[in-house]
Amino acid sequence: MTRTYASSRHSLRDFNVVRDEHEASVFARVDALLESLQTPLPPPEERAALRLRAHLTRAQLADTLQCQAQDVEAWETGASEPQGIQRAGYARLLAGLRVLDASPRSAAAVEEPHTPPLPRQTEPHPRPASSTAKPHHRGTRRKAVYPRGPLAVVDQTSQALTAYLADQSSTEVPADHLVDLLQWALEAGIGREALNPNDRDGDPLLVLTPAASHFLGLPPDLHDRARLRLPDSHPQIANLRAAGFKLTRRGFGPWARAYRPVTDGKRASVQLAMTGWGALSDRDGWNLPPLAPAPLARLLGTYADRVLTPRGSTAVCGQELMSALRPPTRARWSETDRRRVSSSNPGALWKPIEPAPPEAHDAHPLAQGRCPQDAMDEEAWDWSRPPTDTENAEFAHVVGIDINLAFIAAASSASVGLNSPPRHLHTPTFDRRIPGTWLCDLSHITLDPRLPSPFTSTGQPPTGPAWYATPTLDYAVKDLGATVKPIEAYLRDDHGPYLTPWYERLRDAYLATMAEAGIHPDIRQDEFLRAMNTLPEADPALLGLLAAIKATGKGGVGKLREGPRETTAPYQRWPALDSPTWRPDIRAAVISRARVNTHRKMIKTAERTGRYPLAVLSDCVLYPAHTPSALDVVPSAPDGRGIRGMFCLGVNPGFAKEEGAQTLSWFRQQHSQGLNPARYIKNS
């Protein structure tokens, strides 16, 4: 024992002495690890900026560095630092991004001035073509197979068709008929790589202007306004059939897909957007400014790079993005068949699930004969109250603060039900880990009357038992210290964070687009307000892109509980019910999380500042203020940034921006008329 101890002490004293090649190898690795621990890194805000300017997602970095996306997020926010080999790899990656970032900046400094269709106010280098901004898949990276990007805007110029591409190039299209145009699209190298290794590549999208539609012999408008589709007897559809093309069940409408059957494992499918028939219109949720074909192609190409290739309304795109990031099926090797076969994809939604009776839409067959109090009411707030005498005497103004991407942010890391039907229980014990719908009486919980109740959409306290999603009960127990005794529940044992990649994709798209307007994360609150005041002066195309990204998220959440069309009889099934992504329980969980997140910040604000909200509408909260500025309402930390746990002014999802300001007398007038002032403060 003494000899062994002495030997150990001798090894420690002679740390740098090696005795054989094996020991030398071990010591070399240890030295490399120790050296990596001292590797310098740029500040957190620069790390995020370098990644965003390279059009990379946190998931791509995590895949490369063999860590989790949450780790990269923590490194970029300064919450934690990488260690060991990962630190060395992260430093090397950031150094490479700096070099790539510096090259186009240097080139831009000497380049002749020009007028880009979509200006890069903080990013002088041009947006890469879609083919160079690919999602990183595990294993060997595939070569770019779509050199012309994801889409083309097709217009008539002179006596021919011209395709304007996302990289701002254009080319004449050798097509006189619709069939020729589709064939050209299939052979032109247009499309987009899949957003997930288990998904298929994105079809080429052709956006046809009214002039192009007329050139191809298509009518200027649709006479079938009820179904919004070209009659099946139209000659153009007959020509498509003769050429071997088929249409989806929705037919040839504003958004159409023409395809040929899969041959040798290869798809032959083209998406069409007919702008003359209403595609990309306000009705579709796009709200784009009038744009010529070239800048329209650039805007849509940027949207395709950051979100996905447009496939319909922004709501449809939001729904499609969920499935693209978590496809319902994946390929697996079958020993029985000795080949790869399609199987269900864990963590995805791969089959339609009937809702629990309280979750069903009012028009759903399960809602027939249901009492109103038996329906779950997990909806956004619509609440206001009159100012108190003290507030009338102390404050002269009211300021609205709007939460950025509130419902998209609430989807992050939310555990939701997947593919098991709800399990019905009586008198269950509440378990915050299980997504579900719970019948519970929360009327015994008392809160300050100057706060809206977190348990109802009206903000009024509940008067008896009601159905709640898991996040609402969790908030009552964990944050408010209440005792809950569920009476009944519908629980989902198969669950997971289905919407997390969807949130991350939209978050990164939003932040990258805001960065183009010169608004970055982690700036001071006063700097953020000044930057937001100049945002309306930005290029209309940039503002249109921002609006489209936000509408994609909001519409995607709405699609989870899509109602029937007007022509559907009451309590009859409608097509959306047969979709795996028709999930009112998931929508309820997201809205519940958004509402309690806001309520938590209201309580923190009241504890620190003594102020209480006067009105709430969805994600907009009105507070009394001494001056007409959000800085009067939202306190700042010593560094000028927001205070954790409270409302913070900034660009990040879940942070807030100023929605508008008015006098308190204006608020009183609105409230006295039975109106919610939060609805009108932005445009007053």
XYZ file of C-alpha atoms in Angstrom:
684
model
C 0.000 0.000 0.000
C 2.866 2.400 0.868
C 4.637 1.622 -2.352
C 1.480 2.267 -4.384
C 0.841 5.606 -2.648
C 4.418 6.696 -3.240
C 4.161 5.701 -6.843
C 1.019 7.824 -7.208
C 2.724 10.827 -5.632
C 5.689 10.384 -7.942
C 3.347 10.337 -11.004
C 1.719 13.564 -9.896
C 5.059 15.302 -9.372
C 6.344 14.201 -12.772
C 3.156 15.135 -14.624
C 4.937 15.845 -17.915
C 7.010 12.682 -17.914
C 5.659 9.952 -20.209
C 6.807 6.389 -20.293
C 5.283 4.828 -23.434
C 3.355 5.654 -26.592
C -0.006 4.771 -25.067
C 0.541 7.167 -22.185
C 1.713 9.843 -24.616
C -1.487 9.450 -26.602
C -3.617 9.778 -23.491
C -1.706 12.815 -22.300
C -1.999 14.446 -25.728
C -5.763 14.108 -25.605
C -5.862 15.456 -22.059
C -3.715 18.421 -23.076
C -6.020 19.097 -26.030
C -9.029 18.971 -23.736
C -7.439 21.316 -21.204
C -6.436 23.715 -23.951
C -9.955 23.681 -25.381
C -11.347 24.766 -22.024
C -9.457 28.040 -22.440
C -10.559 28.617 -26.028
C -11.918 32.184 -26.312
C -15.384 32.725 -27.743
C -17.048 35.884 -29.069
C -19.811 37.483 -26.964
C -23.160 35.604 -26.957
C -24.944 38.218 -29.096
C -22.255 37.945 -31.788
C -22.573 34.161 -31.808
C -26.272 34.408 -32.624
C -25.703 37.148 -35.213
C -23.055 35.106 -37.047
C -25.354 32.094 -37.193
C -28.346 34.106 -38.391
C -26.363 35.874 -41.114
C -25.227 32.466 -42.367
C -28.884 31.321 -42.518
C -28.167 28.451 -40.140
C -30.540 27.108 -37.513
C -29.590 26.084 -34.013
C -30.574 22.539 -34.927
C -27.947 22.509 -37.682
C -25.233 23.657 -35.280
C -26.363 21.129 -32.691
C -26.218 18.355 -35.279
C -22.677 19.343 -36.256
C -21.405 19.729 -32.678
C -23.238 16.631 -31.411
C -25.260 18.468 -28.793
C -28.840 19.648 -28.338
C -30.412 22.733 -29.916
C -31.210 23.915 -26.390
C -27.449 23.912 -25.675
C -26.785 26.216 -28.631
C -29.605 28.502 -27.481
C -28.050 28.679 -24.005
C -24.628 29.534 -25.492
C -26.165 32.300 -27.619
C -28.048 33.856 -24.719
C -25.160 33.575 -22.245
C -27.087 31.207 -19.969
C -24.238 28.674 -20.169
C -20.916 28.123 -21.923
C -19.706 25.119 -23.925
C -16.940 23.066 -22.431
C -14.224 20.714 -23.608
C -14.153 19.504 -27.183
C -17.519 21.119 -27.936
C -16.074 24.509 -26.965
C -13.176 24.035 -29.357
C -15.485 22.939 -32.135
C -17.891 25.821 -31.489
C -15.017 28.334 -31.524
C -13.728 26.889 -34.794
C -17.183 27.091 -36.346
C -17.709 30.700 -35.262
C -14.277 31.651 -36.587
C -15.199 30.149 -39.948
C -18.504 32.022 -39.977
C -16.622 35.244 -39.272
C -14.435 34.673 -42.319
C -17.450 33.898 -44.525
C -19.262 36.944 -43.149
C -16.292 39.251 -43.761
C -15.859 38.307 -47.432
C -19.232 39.529 -48.727
C -18.994 42.581 -46.480
C -15.661 43.532 -48.050
C -17.053 42.908 -51.507
C -20.097 45.022 -50.738
C -17.874 47.942 -49.720
C -16.367 48.257 -53.200
C -19.342 47.120 -55.227
C -21.157 49.587 -57.432
C -24.413 50.774 -55.819
C -27.543 49.055 -57.038
C -31.179 48.779 -56.014
C -31.944 45.316 -54.598
C -35.571 44.195 -54.673
C -35.464 43.314 -50.958
C -32.876 45.483 -49.168
C -30.489 44.044 -46.627
C -30.175 46.927 -44.243
C -27.840 45.160 -41.840
C -26.537 42.394 -44.079
C -24.758 43.822 -47.145
C -24.126 40.487 -48.834
C -26.948 39.237 -51.060
C -29.239 36.449 -49.925
C -27.825 33.113 -51.034
C -29.775 31.207 -53.623
C -32.124 28.675 -52.066
C -29.937 25.796 -53.175
C -27.104 26.938 -50.877
C -29.140 27.321 -47.703
C -29.995 23.710 -47.026
C -31.052 22.034 -43.796
C -28.283 19.850 -42.415
C -29.146 16.171 -42.315
C -27.300 13.563 -40.306
C -24.669 11.681 -42.207
C -23.344 12.709 -45.586
C -24.680 16.020 -46.777
C -26.480 15.808 -50.083
C -25.324 17.911 -52.992
C -27.551 20.784 -54.039
C -29.980 19.419 -56.587
C -32.079 22.545 -57.098
C -29.711 25.131 -58.598
C -32.573 27.448 -59.540
C -34.101 27.676 -56.097
C -37.527 26.723 -54.787
C -39.848 28.674 -57.078
C -40.397 30.911 -60.079
C -42.773 33.778 -60.734
C -43.948 33.406 -64.328
C -45.034 36.463 -66.283
C -45.662 37.283 -69.935
C -43.034 39.477 -71.556
C -43.487 40.337 -75.202
C -44.780 37.178 -76.891
C -43.304 34.647 -74.463
C -43.205 33.620 -70.838
C -40.390 34.665 -68.522
C -39.590 32.971 -65.218
C -38.197 35.173 -62.431
C -36.254 33.117 -59.911
C -35.517 33.601 -56.235
C -31.846 34.445 -56.830
C -32.948 37.382 -59.031
C -32.022 35.734 -62.298
C -34.600 35.270 -65.037
C -34.988 33.027 -68.022
C -37.334 32.668 -70.959
C -39.651 29.690 -70.654
C -40.079 27.646 -73.859
C -43.753 26.911 -73.226
C -46.917 27.843 -75.088
C -49.244 25.590 -73.111
C -49.764 24.653 -69.471
C -48.448 21.119 -70.007
C -45.227 22.509 -71.508
C -44.828 24.844 -68.533
C -45.221 21.998 -66.021
C -42.704 19.879 -67.915
C -40.252 22.771 -67.961
C -40.610 23.177 -64.182
C -39.859 19.483 -63.634
C -36.672 19.722 -65.690
C -35.444 23.208 -64.727
C -33.862 22.379 -61.364
C -36.522 24.106 -59.274
C -37.439 22.765 -55.841
C -36.229 22.565 -52.274
C -34.597 19.920 -50.157
C -36.690 18.411 -47.383
C -36.716 20.109 -43.985
C -36.436 16.714 -42.322
C -34.635 13.552 -43.496
C -37.936 11.665 -43.266
C -39.848 14.152 -45.412
C -39.878 14.500 -49.182
C -38.305 17.370 -51.071
C -40.428 20.413 -51.768
C -42.141 20.530 -55.156
C -41.297 23.373 -57.523
C -43.712 26.273 -57.163
C -44.837 28.316 -60.163
C -46.521 31.616 -59.327
C -48.513 32.704 -62.378
C -49.339 36.360 -62.891
C -52.670 37.226 -64.547
C -50.805 37.950 -67.788
C -49.171 34.516 -67.724
C -52.515 32.846 -67.031
C -54.050 34.635 -69.997
C -51.112 33.628 -72.208
C -51.733 29.973 -71.282
C -55.434 30.170 -72.090
C -56.705 30.171 -68.516
C -59.733 32.307 -67.600
C -59.135 35.599 -65.758
C -61.447 34.586 -62.913
C -63.162 31.552 -61.439
C -66.893 31.312 -62.034
C -67.276 28.561 -59.429
C -66.959 30.868 -56.451
C -68.313 28.289 -53.998
C -65.624 25.689 -54.629
C -62.993 28.048 -56.100
C -61.902 25.687 -58.831
C -61.859 25.378 -62.592
C -64.637 23.089 -63.908
C -63.399 19.560 -64.525
C -64.715 19.874 -68.079
C -62.373 22.758 -68.915
C -60.091 22.076 -71.929
C -56.952 22.821 -69.896
C -57.786 20.058 -67.441
C -58.442 17.683 -70.334
C -54.997 18.552 -71.717
C -53.400 17.814 -68.350
C -55.070 14.428 -68.182
C -54.017 13.587 -71.709
C -50.411 14.347 -70.757
C -50.600 12.021 -67.754
C -51.024 14.691 -65.068
C -53.484 14.363 -62.221
C -54.881 16.906 -59.778
C -55.495 16.609 -56.060
C -59.034 16.479 -54.667
C -59.207 20.246 -54.406
C -58.912 20.461 -58.184
C -57.501 23.341 -60.208
C -58.024 26.425 -58.071
C -55.968 29.368 -56.793
C -53.526 26.853 -55.284
C -53.242 23.683 -57.339
C -50.931 20.701 -57.539
C -50.472 18.758 -60.742
C -48.569 15.481 -60.592
C -47.772 12.283 -62.395
C -47.716 8.916 -60.619
C -44.402 8.071 -58.921
C -42.095 6.207 -61.321
C -38.934 4.440 -60.135
C -39.258 6.229 -56.815
C -39.202 9.679 -58.457
C -41.895 12.293 -57.924
C -43.126 14.500 -60.725
C -45.210 17.157 -59.014
C -45.608 20.924 -59.488
C -47.367 23.452 -57.246
C -49.207 26.334 -58.897
C -50.288 29.655 -57.395
C -52.707 31.641 -59.576
C -52.470 35.242 -58.404
C -55.313 36.324 -60.666
C -57.595 33.901 -58.834
C -56.701 35.053 -55.332
C -53.533 33.151 -54.453
C -51.164 35.219 -52.261
C -53.984 37.675 -51.561
C -55.144 39.213 -48.288
C -57.815 36.512 -48.184
C -54.973 33.992 -47.980
C -53.414 35.884 -45.088
C -50.396 37.095 -47.058
C -50.993 40.872 -47.000
C -48.167 41.500 -49.460
C -47.575 44.879 -51.079
C -47.973 45.180 -54.874
C -44.735 43.779 -56.295
C -43.328 43.236 -59.773
C -42.446 39.611 -60.637
C -38.725 39.882 -59.795
C -39.070 41.301 -56.250
C -42.034 38.976 -55.621
C -39.817 36.012 -56.509
C -37.167 37.257 -54.117
C -39.608 37.764 -51.247
C -41.212 34.339 -51.713
C -37.782 32.756 -52.114
C -36.690 34.217 -48.786
C -39.883 32.908 -47.178
C -39.192 29.483 -48.690
C -35.618 29.535 -47.364
C -36.652 30.497 -43.859
C -40.043 28.795 -43.513
C -41.056 26.540 -46.411
C -42.152 26.825 -50.026
C -45.641 28.398 -49.999
C -48.392 25.818 -50.448
C -51.533 27.861 -49.850
C -52.719 30.417 -47.337
C -50.381 31.347 -44.508
C -52.530 29.168 -42.231
C -52.080 26.203 -44.570
C -48.343 26.875 -44.618
C -48.301 26.877 -40.821
C -50.035 23.513 -40.769
C -47.853 22.069 -43.535
C -44.716 23.223 -41.720
C -45.672 21.086 -38.720
C -45.838 17.974 -40.894
C -42.707 18.871 -42.877
C -40.627 19.127 -39.700
C -42.147 16.037 -38.088
C -43.309 13.846 -41.005
C -45.936 11.215 -40.132
C -43.909 8.354 -41.600
C -40.295 7.297 -41.888
C -38.444 4.578 -43.762
C -37.154 1.573 -41.809
C -35.464 -1.649 -42.790
C -37.727 -4.702 -42.797
C -35.995 -8.033 -42.303
C -39.163 -9.762 -43.481
C -39.403 -7.867 -46.759
C -35.622 -7.378 -47.088
C -36.152 -3.758 -48.044
C -36.943 -0.370 -46.583
C -40.626 0.102 -45.805
C -42.726 3.002 -44.570
C -43.560 3.050 -40.872
C -45.003 5.475 -38.344
C -42.615 8.171 -37.196
C -42.255 8.452 -33.400
C -42.869 11.955 -32.114
C -45.053 12.880 -35.084
C -48.809 12.929 -35.643
C -49.523 10.071 -38.004
C -53.235 9.306 -37.683
C -56.458 11.228 -37.036
C -57.575 11.135 -33.396
C -61.116 11.793 -32.227
C -61.227 14.567 -29.616
C -62.522 14.144 -26.115
C -66.141 15.396 -25.935
C -65.226 18.639 -24.084
C -62.563 19.434 -26.716
C -64.835 19.009 -29.743
C -65.653 22.006 -31.938
C -69.220 23.256 -31.493
C -70.103 21.872 -34.962
C -68.515 18.459 -34.312
C -70.810 15.415 -34.127
C -69.661 14.867 -30.522
C -70.981 18.335 -29.612
C -74.572 17.541 -30.548
C -76.689 17.940 -27.413
C -73.728 19.102 -25.343
C -74.419 21.739 -22.689
C -72.326 24.910 -23.086
C -70.694 24.438 -19.676
C -69.484 21.014 -20.791
C -67.283 22.527 -23.507
C -63.686 23.466 -22.750
C -63.052 27.204 -22.995
C -59.286 27.467 -23.381
C -59.287 30.641 -25.471
C -57.381 33.921 -25.520
C -58.441 36.739 -23.210
C -60.965 39.467 -24.013
C -61.153 41.430 -20.749
C -61.140 44.990 -19.483
C -62.002 46.829 -16.275
C -62.568 50.460 -15.257
C -59.649 52.303 -13.661
C -59.704 52.650 -9.890
C -59.941 56.055 -8.244
C -56.240 55.872 -7.431
C -55.353 55.066 -11.042
C -57.536 57.933 -12.303
C -55.747 60.328 -9.999
C -52.184 59.100 -10.578
C -52.007 58.302 -14.310
C -52.734 60.356 -17.411
C -52.038 57.772 -20.094
C -52.554 54.162 -21.054
C -49.954 52.134 -22.972
C -50.449 48.884 -24.834
C -47.700 46.263 -24.933
C -47.979 43.437 -27.407
C -46.220 40.088 -26.898
C -44.126 38.986 -29.873
C -45.290 35.711 -31.410
C -47.095 34.890 -28.166
C -48.737 31.679 -29.320
C -45.720 30.526 -31.310
C -43.539 31.027 -28.221
C -46.051 29.125 -26.088
C -45.599 26.109 -28.372
C -41.915 25.802 -27.466
C -41.211 22.620 -25.474
C -44.926 22.088 -24.871
C -45.673 18.440 -24.173
C -48.810 17.564 -26.133
C -50.735 14.408 -26.914
C -49.578 12.423 -29.921
C -51.270 9.313 -31.315
C -53.101 7.620 -28.459
C -56.811 8.335 -27.973
C -57.743 10.141 -24.758
C -58.095 7.890 -21.714
C -61.212 8.696 -19.647
C -60.851 8.722 -15.859
C -63.020 9.682 -12.875
C -61.554 11.437 -9.817
C -57.968 11.266 -11.109
C -54.970 12.691 -9.296
C -53.591 15.680 -11.146
C -50.278 15.008 -12.878
C -48.644 17.993 -14.578
C -46.566 15.660 -16.762
C -49.585 14.275 -18.632
C -51.292 16.371 -21.339
C -55.011 16.208 -20.962
C -58.350 17.866 -20.356
C -59.414 18.063 -16.719
C -62.787 18.850 -15.115
C -62.053 20.817 -11.987
C -63.576 23.484 -9.766
C -61.195 26.434 -9.411
C -63.756 28.923 -8.110
C -62.178 28.782 -4.623
C -58.982 30.459 -5.885
C -59.065 34.179 -5.086
C -56.916 36.713 -6.917
C -56.635 40.478 -6.949
C -59.712 41.782 -8.831
C -57.434 44.121 -10.788
C -56.066 41.066 -12.553
C -57.942 38.992 -15.138
C -58.638 35.453 -14.051
C -56.216 33.034 -15.727
C -58.969 30.414 -15.784
C -61.478 31.980 -18.213
C -61.307 33.718 -21.581
C -63.486 36.550 -20.225
C -61.076 37.168 -17.360
C -63.943 36.790 -14.891
C -63.493 34.299 -12.035
C -64.983 30.836 -12.638
C -68.218 30.087 -10.833
C -68.013 26.313 -10.759
C -66.419 23.247 -12.374
C -65.014 23.693 -15.867
C -62.717 21.859 -18.266
C -59.086 22.938 -18.372
C -55.931 21.949 -20.236
C -52.983 20.670 -18.209
C -50.966 23.964 -18.298
C -53.846 25.854 -16.639
C -54.114 23.459 -13.712
C -50.336 23.297 -13.454
C -50.235 27.079 -13.081
C -52.910 26.973 -10.374
C -50.909 24.424 -8.390
C -47.311 25.419 -9.029
C -47.528 29.225 -9.191
C -50.674 30.077 -7.234
C -50.283 27.376 -4.588
C -53.828 26.098 -5.017
C -55.121 22.649 -4.184
C -56.916 21.035 -7.119
C -59.128 17.952 -7.066
C -60.087 16.952 -10.607
C -63.515 15.424 -10.974
C -62.938 13.851 -14.362
C -60.242 13.818 -17.037
C -59.324 12.754 -20.561
C -55.600 12.034 -20.571
C -53.117 11.281 -23.336
C -50.425 8.800 -22.359
C -48.503 9.120 -25.625
C -47.072 12.621 -25.593
C -44.058 14.706 -26.545
C -42.828 18.178 -27.674
C -44.348 17.903 -31.150
C -44.306 21.638 -31.878
C -40.776 22.463 -30.696
C -39.063 22.308 -34.140
C -42.007 24.246 -35.586
C -41.454 26.986 -33.016
C -37.696 27.034 -33.637
C -38.129 27.302 -37.397
C -40.544 30.244 -37.133
C -38.493 31.907 -34.393
C -35.336 31.791 -36.483
C -37.203 33.045 -39.558
C -38.635 35.963 -37.595
C -35.327 36.932 -35.971
C -33.432 36.728 -39.262
C -35.993 38.977 -40.942
C -36.023 41.475 -38.078
C -32.225 41.554 -38.249
C -32.532 42.771 -41.840
C -34.431 45.746 -40.477
C -31.593 46.421 -38.037
C -33.384 45.033 -34.972
C -31.392 42.391 -33.106
C -31.788 40.408 -29.878
C -30.202 41.571 -26.629
C -30.294 45.308 -27.309
C -31.342 47.799 -24.652
C -35.060 48.397 -24.215
C -34.825 52.044 -25.227
C -32.805 51.116 -28.326
C -35.434 48.549 -29.233
C -38.245 51.086 -28.986
C -36.361 53.555 -31.195
C -35.696 50.825 -33.757
C -39.337 49.751 -33.751
C -40.454 53.335 -34.315
C -38.561 53.330 -37.633
C -39.732 49.849 -38.681
C -42.820 51.138 -40.574
C -40.412 53.034 -42.839
C -38.672 49.817 -43.911
C -39.108 48.365 -47.373
C -42.735 47.226 -47.872
C -41.508 43.849 -49.122
C -39.606 43.291 -45.883
C -42.681 44.224 -43.846
C -44.769 41.877 -45.979
C -42.343 39.056 -45.260
C -42.525 39.749 -41.525
C -46.314 39.744 -41.610
C -46.334 36.457 -43.527
C -44.078 34.751 -40.984
C -46.248 35.882 -38.080
C -49.453 34.904 -39.893
C -47.974 31.469 -40.611
C -47.580 30.777 -36.912
C -50.906 32.206 -35.840
C -52.758 30.509 -38.681
C -51.056 27.188 -38.004
C -52.341 27.204 -34.420
C -55.813 28.053 -35.700
C -55.736 25.151 -38.155
C -55.454 22.733 -35.238
C -59.162 23.402 -34.609
C -60.328 24.348 -38.111
C -64.108 24.616 -38.355
C -66.400 23.477 -41.158
C -67.147 25.506 -44.232
C -70.466 27.321 -44.372
C -71.983 24.676 -46.641
C -71.484 21.873 -44.103
C -74.631 20.846 -42.215
C -74.470 21.086 -38.397
C -72.949 18.094 -36.604
C -71.762 16.512 -39.834
C -68.125 15.600 -40.339
C -66.013 17.888 -42.511
C -62.744 17.064 -44.317
C -60.395 18.652 -41.777
C -61.445 16.085 -39.161
C -59.660 13.368 -41.137
C -56.300 15.122 -40.889
C -53.757 14.017 -38.257
C -53.107 17.690 -37.526
C -56.728 18.464 -36.597
C -56.048 18.518 -32.890
C -58.107 20.917 -30.760
C -56.413 19.527 -27.633
C -53.018 20.752 -28.872
C -54.423 24.171 -29.727
C -55.978 24.381 -26.242
C -52.649 23.537 -24.608
C -50.834 26.238 -26.612
C -53.408 28.929 -25.807
C -53.445 27.865 -22.165
C -49.655 28.203 -21.948
C -49.746 31.637 -23.607
C -52.409 32.869 -21.209
C -50.748 31.659 -18.000
C -47.342 32.905 -19.191
C -48.850 36.374 -19.521
C -50.624 36.121 -16.162
C -47.348 35.156 -14.493
C -45.727 38.317 -15.880
C -48.689 40.412 -14.734
C -48.193 39.222 -11.160
C -44.454 39.921 -11.312
C -45.152 43.400 -12.681
C -47.661 44.117 -9.911
C -45.245 42.930 -7.226
C -42.409 45.128 -8.523
C -44.222 48.240 -9.786
C -47.644 48.183 -8.113
C -49.339 48.443 -11.517
C -52.129 46.239 -12.769
C -53.474 45.752 -16.307
C -56.549 47.660 -17.402
C -57.400 45.496 -20.413
C -56.217 42.463 -22.344
C -57.096 41.289 -25.815
C -55.343 38.099 -26.870
C -51.636 39.021 -26.672
C -52.034 42.795 -26.115
C -52.048 44.157 -22.544
C -52.925 47.747 -21.561
C -51.363 49.388 -18.505
C -51.830 52.825 -16.925
C -48.807 55.080 -17.418
C -47.484 58.496 -16.449
C -46.095 59.101 -19.950
C -47.150 57.658 -23.325
C -44.238 55.210 -23.521
C -43.778 51.518 -22.836
C -40.610 52.413 -20.915
C -42.908 53.978 -18.314
C -44.597 50.588 -17.841
C -41.787 48.053 -18.274
C -38.876 48.489 -15.828
C -35.290 48.069 -16.956
C -32.349 46.306 -15.346
C -29.138 48.312 -14.701
C -27.830 47.283 -18.131
C -30.893 48.753 -19.842
C -32.385 45.390 -20.728
C -35.543 43.820 -19.405
C -35.901 42.038 -16.066
C -36.240 38.279 -16.182
C -39.720 36.997 -15.377
C -41.436 40.271 -16.262
C -42.532 41.887 -19.500
C -39.362 42.700 -21.437
C -39.120 44.937 -24.480
C -37.231 43.193 -27.241
C -37.434 41.271 -30.476
C -37.330 37.733 -29.089
C -40.512 35.640 -29.155
C -42.254 36.066 -25.811
C -40.774 39.558 -25.360
C -42.962 42.598 -25.969
C -43.190 45.699 -28.107
C -45.182 48.885 -27.751
C -48.596 48.533 -29.374
C -49.798 52.098 -28.917
C -50.483 54.823 -26.375
C -53.513 56.939 -25.538
C -54.874 59.149 -22.773
C -56.625 57.589 -19.818
C -59.721 59.635 -20.657
C -59.782 57.897 -24.061
C -59.649 54.557 -22.248
C -62.556 55.498 -19.982
C -64.644 56.565 -22.971
C -63.998 53.305 -24.810
C -64.774 51.212 -21.749
C -67.985 53.125 -20.996
C -69.250 52.191 -24.469
C -68.793 48.502 -23.747
C -65.684 48.248 -25.930
C -62.374 46.647 -25.106
C -59.811 49.451 -25.543
C -57.058 46.910 -26.214
C -58.717 46.224 -29.566
C -58.385 49.805 -30.751
C -55.270 51.275 -29.159
C -53.053 50.416 -32.143
C -55.102 52.305 -34.720
C -56.496 55.128 -32.577
